[in-house]
């Protein structure tokens, strides 16, 4: 019983994701699809538009067999740490393959580039440092460093976001010496930053979220599987909102205004005097969008600033995050499974090196951060559902389908 | 030009307050009434029902000539520190008299009791400590200590809240060796905890707030001066709310859930393992009322717990508060003045030992706490007014009437 692992956010699950799930099985011949999914706050530093439970159900209803949560300490992180965390979980589960979507679509390009980079890491780091000293953000500095390294030796374009993530997955597999075999699927139709729904039936998650938050849910119906659409509709009816930064801005603003700068400085990724800038802007901006426009500079990408905002609103300090990153995960949180997924878990019990647990049953820094992120994520729900959701979060059983 | 000082919260200003303002002038013969008024969070650990600016206007329109803000480090405090702070400001201004409402109504009782207590302070403290070891809250322990001290030598009843405050005013005047002459006015009709509006035209602030928060503003019309009623109505129309703990509960809950217990422990008045109790309750309670019912015990009075909640929501640490309490105020914040009040300020300029300043022009721990408390107080306003109000708060000129 072979399994293919995928790393997902499903924010929300749409036809592009369905395409990838099917391709992953087809390319690898695996029977079982295991998804590592971010729970609350995502790689680009955004809250997931709906809860992990609804997104899990979407996945299970569209071909995924197991959904395992990617802990907070990996989920709201730059590509390298995000990929490392996700691969380490897939390795613990013992999947046979990895599949990821990319703009390249050719796994050889990734493998070659990882080999190349492993030989030139020091030079690369020096180029990045030098570029950052010139005032470039990390992604731009890294992108320029690739060019400076004469990457004409590879065809892989590292200005594409999914190629970058893919590179880090393949590199993590090499670094962690996993036996997972990486594969890639060419991303179809919609590009990541494309914000207009196409004529066709594949659209980017960004464009779909735009429809949701502008009260045009109906218009996203043709670009996602029917269960995804129904679950989105049901979520809005049940909780009266979608989770966006605008909904969290009152908490972020409150947190910034009630926290002295020397305390803000202890927050993860809050570096280089950023605390003053963030705090001052919170006195002026009425909305998250205005606040971001006040704080952004050439040096900080939108994504980086959103991640700092995430760590501020979850009150995650440098000390806590470093402790979590230096601690090996001691459990897997299973969010959901199909019957086939359950059969796979039973058959591979001995291969698995970590127990499946609910956070309520586990101690340690990682679950502490999980609980906090989950509570903060739920804090914006209407009062009649908020506390009830918080109460059951850490003890909730996986969804079975 | 003689002045009488009063210490007020005006939460909101009603006929009982009007009665006291007039009595204060009548008893002392003073022409000018100077009110020291709490700005955002009050002595019983509650947010003021409407802003300091609206309450200042109410006061000026009903016979008060000057309104000076009582800083946060004194305003949300037990009677002794509250009284000490208020008297120190009145002393800096140089008023001739103090007037306060009391259940006793006889200033001799207060003067005698202060003399008595100054002789028996050590014994009294010992009784209080012993009673608290038995599990009593501070107010109950102090009340029993008075009886244990054979206070039959005085007629002053120290189970009455306004007598307790009055005692601390008179004691502060003695301790600070001020030249202010204390006077008292017998409180008429409504008792402090009385929650039903009487047939007459005097009702307690508590009963009025109950009407306001149950959408029965109209029914409070006959128990307050017309300007107070109009200002309350206008506040609700402008900001769509009154400031109650229920409005702040989402922030308090968020703060408790996002803060590790060892960090909560650094908050002022968060003692004796209370942090665990407060945090656990925040995972269960949907409302402030439910939360308070979960956290209260024989040991902690409702008021004490509300004050802890205030310091948690404003993120005020023990270190910060102690620094503020050990720092002499270095400015007076004038919230409003009538023409007569302004004339008084001009005539007494040389007598005054502190400058009148806006917080934006002053540095130091006291203004830092002021700014933070003000921003937190304003955090619950609707987004279209919140930031605008925050922006002008620290630079706002006094109201002139």
Tab-separated table of N, CA and C in Angstrom, chain B residues 185-281:
chain	number	residue	atom	x	y	z
B	185	UNK	N	-20.171	65.935	52.980
B	185	UNK	CA	-21.595	66.117	52.719
B	185	UNK	C	-22.286	64.780	52.923
B	186	UNK	N	-23.362	64.789	53.658
B	186	UNK	CA	-24.130	63.555	53.853
B	186	UNK	C	-24.730	63.124	52.517
B	187	UNK	N	-24.511	61.865	52.154
B	187	UNK	CA	-25.078	61.363	50.889
B	187	UNK	C	-26.570	61.176	51.058
B	188	UNK	N	-27.308	61.692	50.116
B	188	UNK	CA	-28.767	61.665	50.205
B	188	UNK	C	-29.342	60.481	49.436
B	189	UNK	N	-30.480	60.054	49.933
B	189	UNK	CA	-31.331	59.111	49.191
B	189	UNK	C	-30.624	57.832	48.750
B	190	UNK	N	-30.198	57.804	47.523
B	190	UNK	CA	-29.717	56.523	46.963
B	190	UNK	C	-28.446	56.042	47.653
B	191	UNK	N	-28.410	54.815	47.982
B	191	UNK	CA	-27.196	54.213	48.511
B	191	UNK	C	-26.382	53.683	47.333
B	192	UNK	N	-25.104	53.496	47.582
B	192	UNK	CA	-24.182	53.129	46.518
B	192	UNK	C	-24.605	51.881	45.740
B	193	UNK	N	-25.033	50.865	46.448
B	193	UNK	CA	-25.309	49.604	45.757
B	193	UNK	C	-26.759	49.447	45.323
B	194	UNK	N	-27.524	50.499	45.573
B	194	UNK	CA	-28.947	50.472	45.276
B	194	UNK	C	-29.142	50.405	43.754
B	195	UNK	N	-29.851	49.408	43.272
B	195	UNK	CA	-29.932	49.239	41.820
B	195	UNK	C	-31.267	49.629	41.201
B	196	UNK	N	-32.239	50.045	41.990
B	196	UNK	CA	-33.515	50.449	41.387
B	196	UNK	C	-33.689	51.966	41.446
B	197	UNK	N	-34.067	52.515	40.331
B	197	UNK	CA	-34.305	53.959	40.306
B	197	UNK	C	-35.483	54.267	41.239
B	198	UNK	N	-35.278	55.220	42.123
B	198	UNK	CA	-36.339	55.602	43.054
B	198	UNK	C	-37.399	56.471	42.390
B	199	UNK	N	-38.436	56.645	43.100
B	199	UNK	CA	-39.475	57.576	42.659
B	199	UNK	C	-38.897	58.983	42.473
B	200	UNK	N	-37.984	59.342	43.370
B	200	UNK	CA	-37.444	60.705	43.398
B	200	UNK	C	-36.528	61.012	42.244
B	201	UNK	N	-35.682	61.973	42.411
B	201	UNK	CA	-34.817	62.400	41.303
B	201	UNK	C	-33.354	62.119	41.591
B	202	UNK	N	-33.097	61.364	42.641
B	202	UNK	CA	-31.707	60.978	42.901
B	202	UNK	C	-31.615	59.458	42.857
B	203	UNK	N	-30.666	58.985	42.065
B	203	UNK	CA	-30.472	57.539	41.947
B	203	UNK	C	-28.971	57.275	41.921
B	204	UNK	N	-28.577	56.044	42.191
B	204	UNK	CA	-27.143	55.735	42.177
B	204	UNK	C	-26.645	55.602	40.739
B	205	UNK	N	-25.333	55.842	40.581
B	205	UNK	CA	-24.718	55.691	39.256
B	205	UNK	C	-24.857	54.247	38.778
B	206	UNK	N	-24.781	53.301	39.716
B	206	UNK	CA	-24.916	51.879	39.353
B	206	UNK	C	-26.280	51.618	38.700
B	207	UNK	N	-27.327	52.144	39.317
B	207	UNK	CA	-28.666	51.907	38.761
B	207	UNK	C	-28.826	52.604	37.410
B	208	UNK	N	-28.184	53.750	37.263
B	208	UNK	CA	-28.260	54.458	35.971
B	208	UNK	C	-27.524	53.673	34.889
B	209	UNK	N	-26.348	53.171	35.212
B	209	UNK	CA	-25.597	52.387	34.219
B	209	UNK	C	-26.380	51.149	33.786
B	210	UNK	N	-27.101	50.597	34.738
B	210	UNK	CA	-27.927	49.428	34.428
B	210	UNK	C	-28.992	49.782	33.379
B	211	UNK	N	-29.582	50.960	33.540
B	211	UNK	CA	-30.561	51.417	32.528
B	211	UNK	C	-29.879	51.612	31.171
B	212	UNK	N	-28.713	52.242	31.204
B	212	UNK	CA	-28.020	52.541	29.939
B	212	UNK	C	-27.686	51.268	29.183
B	213	UNK	N	-27.180	50.272	29.909
B	213	UNK	CA	-26.725	49.068	29.224
B	213	UNK	C	-27.882	48.135	28.873
B	214	UNK	N	-29.063	48.435	29.400
B	214	UNK	CA	-30.230	47.630	29.000
B	214	UNK	C	-31.127	48.428	28.056
B	215	UNK	N	-30.474	49.420	27.409
B	215	UNK	CA	-31.187	50.187	26.378
B	215	UNK	C	-32.401	50.964	26.884
B	216	UNK	N	-32.310	51.446	28.129
B	216	UNK	CA	-33.417	52.229	28.698
B	216	UNK	C	-32.944	53.632	29.103
B	217	UNK	N	-32.070	54.175	28.279
B	217	UNK	CA	-31.524	55.511	28.534
B	217	UNK	C	-32.605	56.520	28.916
B	218	UNK	N	-33.669	56.524	28.134
B	218	UNK	CA	-34.806	57.453	28.330
B	218	UNK	C	-35.249	57.504	29.802
B	219	UNK	N	-35.261	56.336	30.435
B	219	UNK	CA	-35.790	56.268	31.803
B	219	UNK	C	-34.850	56.832	32.855
B	220	UNK	N	-33.654	57.234	32.435
B	220	UNK	CA	-32.742	57.840	33.402
B	220	UNK	C	-32.836	59.362	33.356
B	221	UNK	N	-33.679	59.855	32.464
B	221	UNK	CA	-33.753	61.301	32.204
B	221	UNK	C	-34.028	62.133	33.462
B	222	UNK	N	-34.919	61.643	34.308
B	222	UNK	CA	-35.342	62.455	35.454
B	222	UNK	C	-34.359	62.421	36.626
B	223	UNK	N	-33.308	61.613	36.537
B	223	UNK	CA	-32.381	61.551	37.672
B	223	UNK	C	-31.030	62.218	37.369
B	224	UNK	N	-30.974	62.955	36.268
B	224	UNK	CA	-29.712	63.643	35.950
B	224	UNK	C	-30.016	64.988	35.304
B	225	UNK	N	-29.043	65.910	35.386
B	225	UNK	CA	-29.243	67.191	34.706
B	225	UNK	C	-29.440	66.965	33.202
B	226	UNK	N	-30.196	67.818	32.560
B	226	UNK	CA	-30.483	67.702	31.129
B	226	UNK	C	-29.206	67.536	30.279
B	227	UNK	N	-28.132	68.337	30.514
B	227	UNK	CA	-26.922	68.160	29.686
B	227	UNK	C	-26.343	66.739	29.780
B	228	UNK	N	-26.393	66.149	30.966
B	228	UNK	CA	-25.871	64.781	31.113
B	228	UNK	C	-26.660	63.839	30.223
B	229	UNK	N	-27.963	63.971	30.280
B	229	UNK	CA	-28.821	63.097	29.475
B	229	UNK	C	-28.515	63.270	27.991
B	230	UNK	N	-28.426	64.511	27.538
B	230	UNK	CA	-28.166	64.775	26.118
B	230	UNK	C	-26.798	64.239	25.700
B	231	UNK	N	-25.818	64.373	26.565
B	231	UNK	CA	-24.473	63.898	26.238
B	231	UNK	C	-24.421	62.369	26.171
B	232	UNK	N	-25.138	61.704	27.062
B	232	UNK	CA	-25.196	60.238	27.013
B	232	UNK	C	-25.833	59.783	25.704
B	233	UNK	N	-26.908	60.461	25.353
B	233	UNK	CA	-27.628	60.122	24.127
B	233	UNK	C	-26.726	60.322	22.913
B	234	UNK	N	-26.047	61.454	22.929
B	234	UNK	CA	-25.145	61.781	21.834
B	234	UNK	C	-23.980	60.785	21.744
B	235	UNK	N	-23.472	60.366	22.895
B	235	UNK	CA	-22.363	59.406	22.895
B	235	UNK	C	-22.787	58.103	22.227
B	236	UNK	N	-23.966	57.642	22.636
B	236	UNK	CA	-24.447	56.377	22.080
B	236	UNK	C	-24.675	56.477	20.567
B	237	UNK	N	-25.213	57.618	20.145
B	237	UNK	CA	-25.437	57.818	18.704
B	237	UNK	C	-24.118	57.884	17.932
B	238	UNK	N	-23.105	58.525	18.529
B	238	UNK	CA	-21.831	58.710	17.833
B	238	UNK	C	-20.989	57.433	17.810
B	239	UNK	N	-20.953	56.729	18.938
B	239	UNK	CA	-20.018	55.606	19.050
B	239	UNK	C	-20.711	54.238	19.084
B	240	UNK	N	-22.041	54.240	19.068
B	240	UNK	CA	-22.831	52.990	19.024
B	240	UNK	C	-22.637	52.080	20.233
B	241	UNK	N	-22.100	52.586	21.316
B	241	UNK	CA	-21.938	51.718	22.492
B	241	UNK	C	-21.728	52.526	23.761
B	242	UNK	N	-21.857	51.822	24.903
B	242	UNK	CA	-21.358	52.315	26.181
B	242	UNK	C	-20.222	51.380	26.583
B	243	UNK	N	-19.261	51.916	27.319
B	243	UNK	CA	-18.082	51.122	27.689
B	243	UNK	C	-18.383	50.304	28.941
B	244	UNK	N	-18.523	49.006	28.768
B	244	UNK	CA	-18.715	48.115	29.914
B	244	UNK	C	-17.715	46.977	29.784
B	245	UNK	N	-17.547	46.223	30.841
B	245	UNK	CA	-16.622	45.088	30.786
B	245	UNK	C	-17.010	44.087	29.703
B	246	UNK	N	-18.311	43.947	29.481
B	246	UNK	CA	-18.718	42.983	28.442
B	246	UNK	C	-18.109	43.348	27.086
B	247	UNK	N	-18.002	44.655	26.803
B	247	UNK	CA	-17.425	45.098	25.530
B	247	UNK	C	-15.925	44.780	25.459
B	248	UNK	N	-15.275	44.778	26.628
B	248	UNK	CA	-13.829	44.525	26.664
B	248	UNK	C	-13.496	43.043	26.806
B	249	UNK	N	-14.522	42.220	27.082
B	249	UNK	CA	-14.221	40.803	27.343
B	249	UNK	C	-13.470	40.116	26.194
B	250	UNK	N	-13.828	40.361	24.928
B	250	UNK	CA	-13.038	39.718	23.858
B	250	UNK	C	-11.542	40.055	23.942
B	251	UNK	N	-11.211	41.297	24.312
B	251	UNK	CA	-9.798	41.671	24.449
B	251	UNK	C	-9.174	40.992	25.670
B	252	UNK	N	-9.913	40.967	26.767
B	252	UNK	CA	-9.397	40.320	27.981
B	252	UNK	C	-9.184	38.835	27.727
B	253	UNK	N	-10.153	38.214	27.080
B	253	UNK	CA	-10.052	36.783	26.784
B	253	UNK	C	-8.856	36.523	25.855
B	254	UNK	N	-8.758	37.337	24.809
B	254	UNK	CA	-7.628	37.213	23.877
B	254	UNK	C	-6.299	37.357	24.624
B	255	UNK	N	-6.227	38.373	25.488
B	255	UNK	CA	-4.984	38.634	26.228
B	255	UNK	C	-4.634	37.456	27.130
B	256	UNK	N	-5.626	36.931	27.843
B	256	UNK	CA	-5.372	35.806	28.750
B	256	UNK	C	-4.953	34.562	27.970
B	257	UNK	N	-5.624	34.314	26.850
B	257	UNK	CA	-5.336	33.104	26.091
B	257	UNK	C	-4.011	33.182	25.342
B	258	UNK	N	-3.580	34.390	25.030
B	258	UNK	CA	-2.344	34.517	24.242
B	258	UNK	C	-1.126	34.799	25.128
B	259	UNK	N	-1.310	34.804	26.443
B	259	UNK	CA	-0.200	35.134	27.330
B	259	UNK	C	0.150	33.939	28.227
B	260	UNK	N	1.415	33.484	28.185
B	260	UNK	CA	1.811	32.382	29.076
B	260	UNK	C	1.643	32.803	30.544
B	261	UNK	N	1.379	31.835	31.422
B	261	UNK	CA	1.146	32.177	32.836
B	261	UNK	C	2.328	32.911	33.472
B	262	UNK	N	3.539	32.561	33.091
B	262	UNK	CA	4.669	33.265	33.723
B	262	UNK	C	4.722	34.737	33.318
B	263	UNK	N	4.139	35.057	32.181
B	263	UNK	CA	4.065	36.467	31.779
B	263	UNK	C	2.900	37.148	32.516
B	264	UNK	N	1.784	36.443	32.671
B	264	UNK	CA	0.636	37.005	33.400
B	264	UNK	C	1.024	37.353	34.834
B	265	UNK	N	1.898	36.536	35.380
B	265	UNK	CA	2.340	36.731	36.760
B	265	UNK	C	3.028	38.076	36.967
B	266	UNK	N	3.539	38.661	35.890
B	266	UNK	CA	4.225	39.952	36.037
B	266	UNK	C	3.249	41.124	36.080
B	267	UNK	N	1.963	40.843	35.849
B	267	UNK	CA	0.955	41.916	35.838
B	267	UNK	C	0.649	42.374	37.269
B	268	UNK	N	0.477	43.666	37.435
B	268	UNK	CA	0.174	44.276	38.733
B	268	UNK	C	-1.080	43.659	39.358
B	269	UNK	N	-0.980	43.348	40.632
B	269	UNK	CA	-2.079	42.758	41.409
B	269	UNK	C	-2.422	41.322	41.024
B	270	UNK	N	-1.635	40.721	40.123
B	270	UNK	CA	-1.882	39.318	39.788
B	270	UNK	C	-1.005	38.477	40.711
B	271	UNK	N	-1.575	38.074	41.849
B	271	UNK	CA	-0.793	37.461	42.917
B	271	UNK	C	-1.287	36.054	43.213
B	272	UNK	N	-0.463	35.315	43.925
B	272	UNK	CA	-0.875	34.068	44.593
B	272	UNK	C	-1.489	33.033	43.653
B	273	UNK	N	-0.916	32.888	42.478
B	273	UNK	CA	-1.405	31.840	41.585
B	273	UNK	C	-2.701	32.185	40.875
B	274	UNK	N	-3.150	33.439	41.050
B	274	UNK	CA	-4.386	33.886	40.403
B	274	UNK	C	-4.318	33.703	38.885
B	275	UNK	N	-3.100	33.816	38.296
B	275	UNK	CA	-2.943	33.746	36.845
B	275	UNK	C	-3.501	32.452	36.244
B	276	UNK	N	-3.326	31.332	36.948
B	276	UNK	CA	-3.837	30.053	36.428
B	276	UNK	C	-5.351	30.076	36.391
B	277	UNK	N	-5.920	30.570	37.504
B	277	UNK	CA	-7.368	30.618	37.650
B	277	UNK	C	-8.007	31.512	36.568
B	278	UNK	N	-7.397	32.685	36.363
B	278	UNK	CA	-7.933	33.642	35.383
B	278	UNK	C	-7.844	33.060	33.977
B	279	UNK	N	-6.718	32.429	33.673
B	279	UNK	CA	-6.510	31.884	32.331
B	279	UNK	C	-7.457	30.715	32.064
B	280	UNK	N	-7.556	29.819	33.022
B	280	UNK	CA	-8.452	28.668	32.839
B	280	UNK	C	-9.894	29.127	32.603
B	281	UNK	N	-10.324	30.098	33.406
B	281	UNK	CA	-11.715	30.586	33.280
B	281	UNK	C	-11.960	31.201	31.905
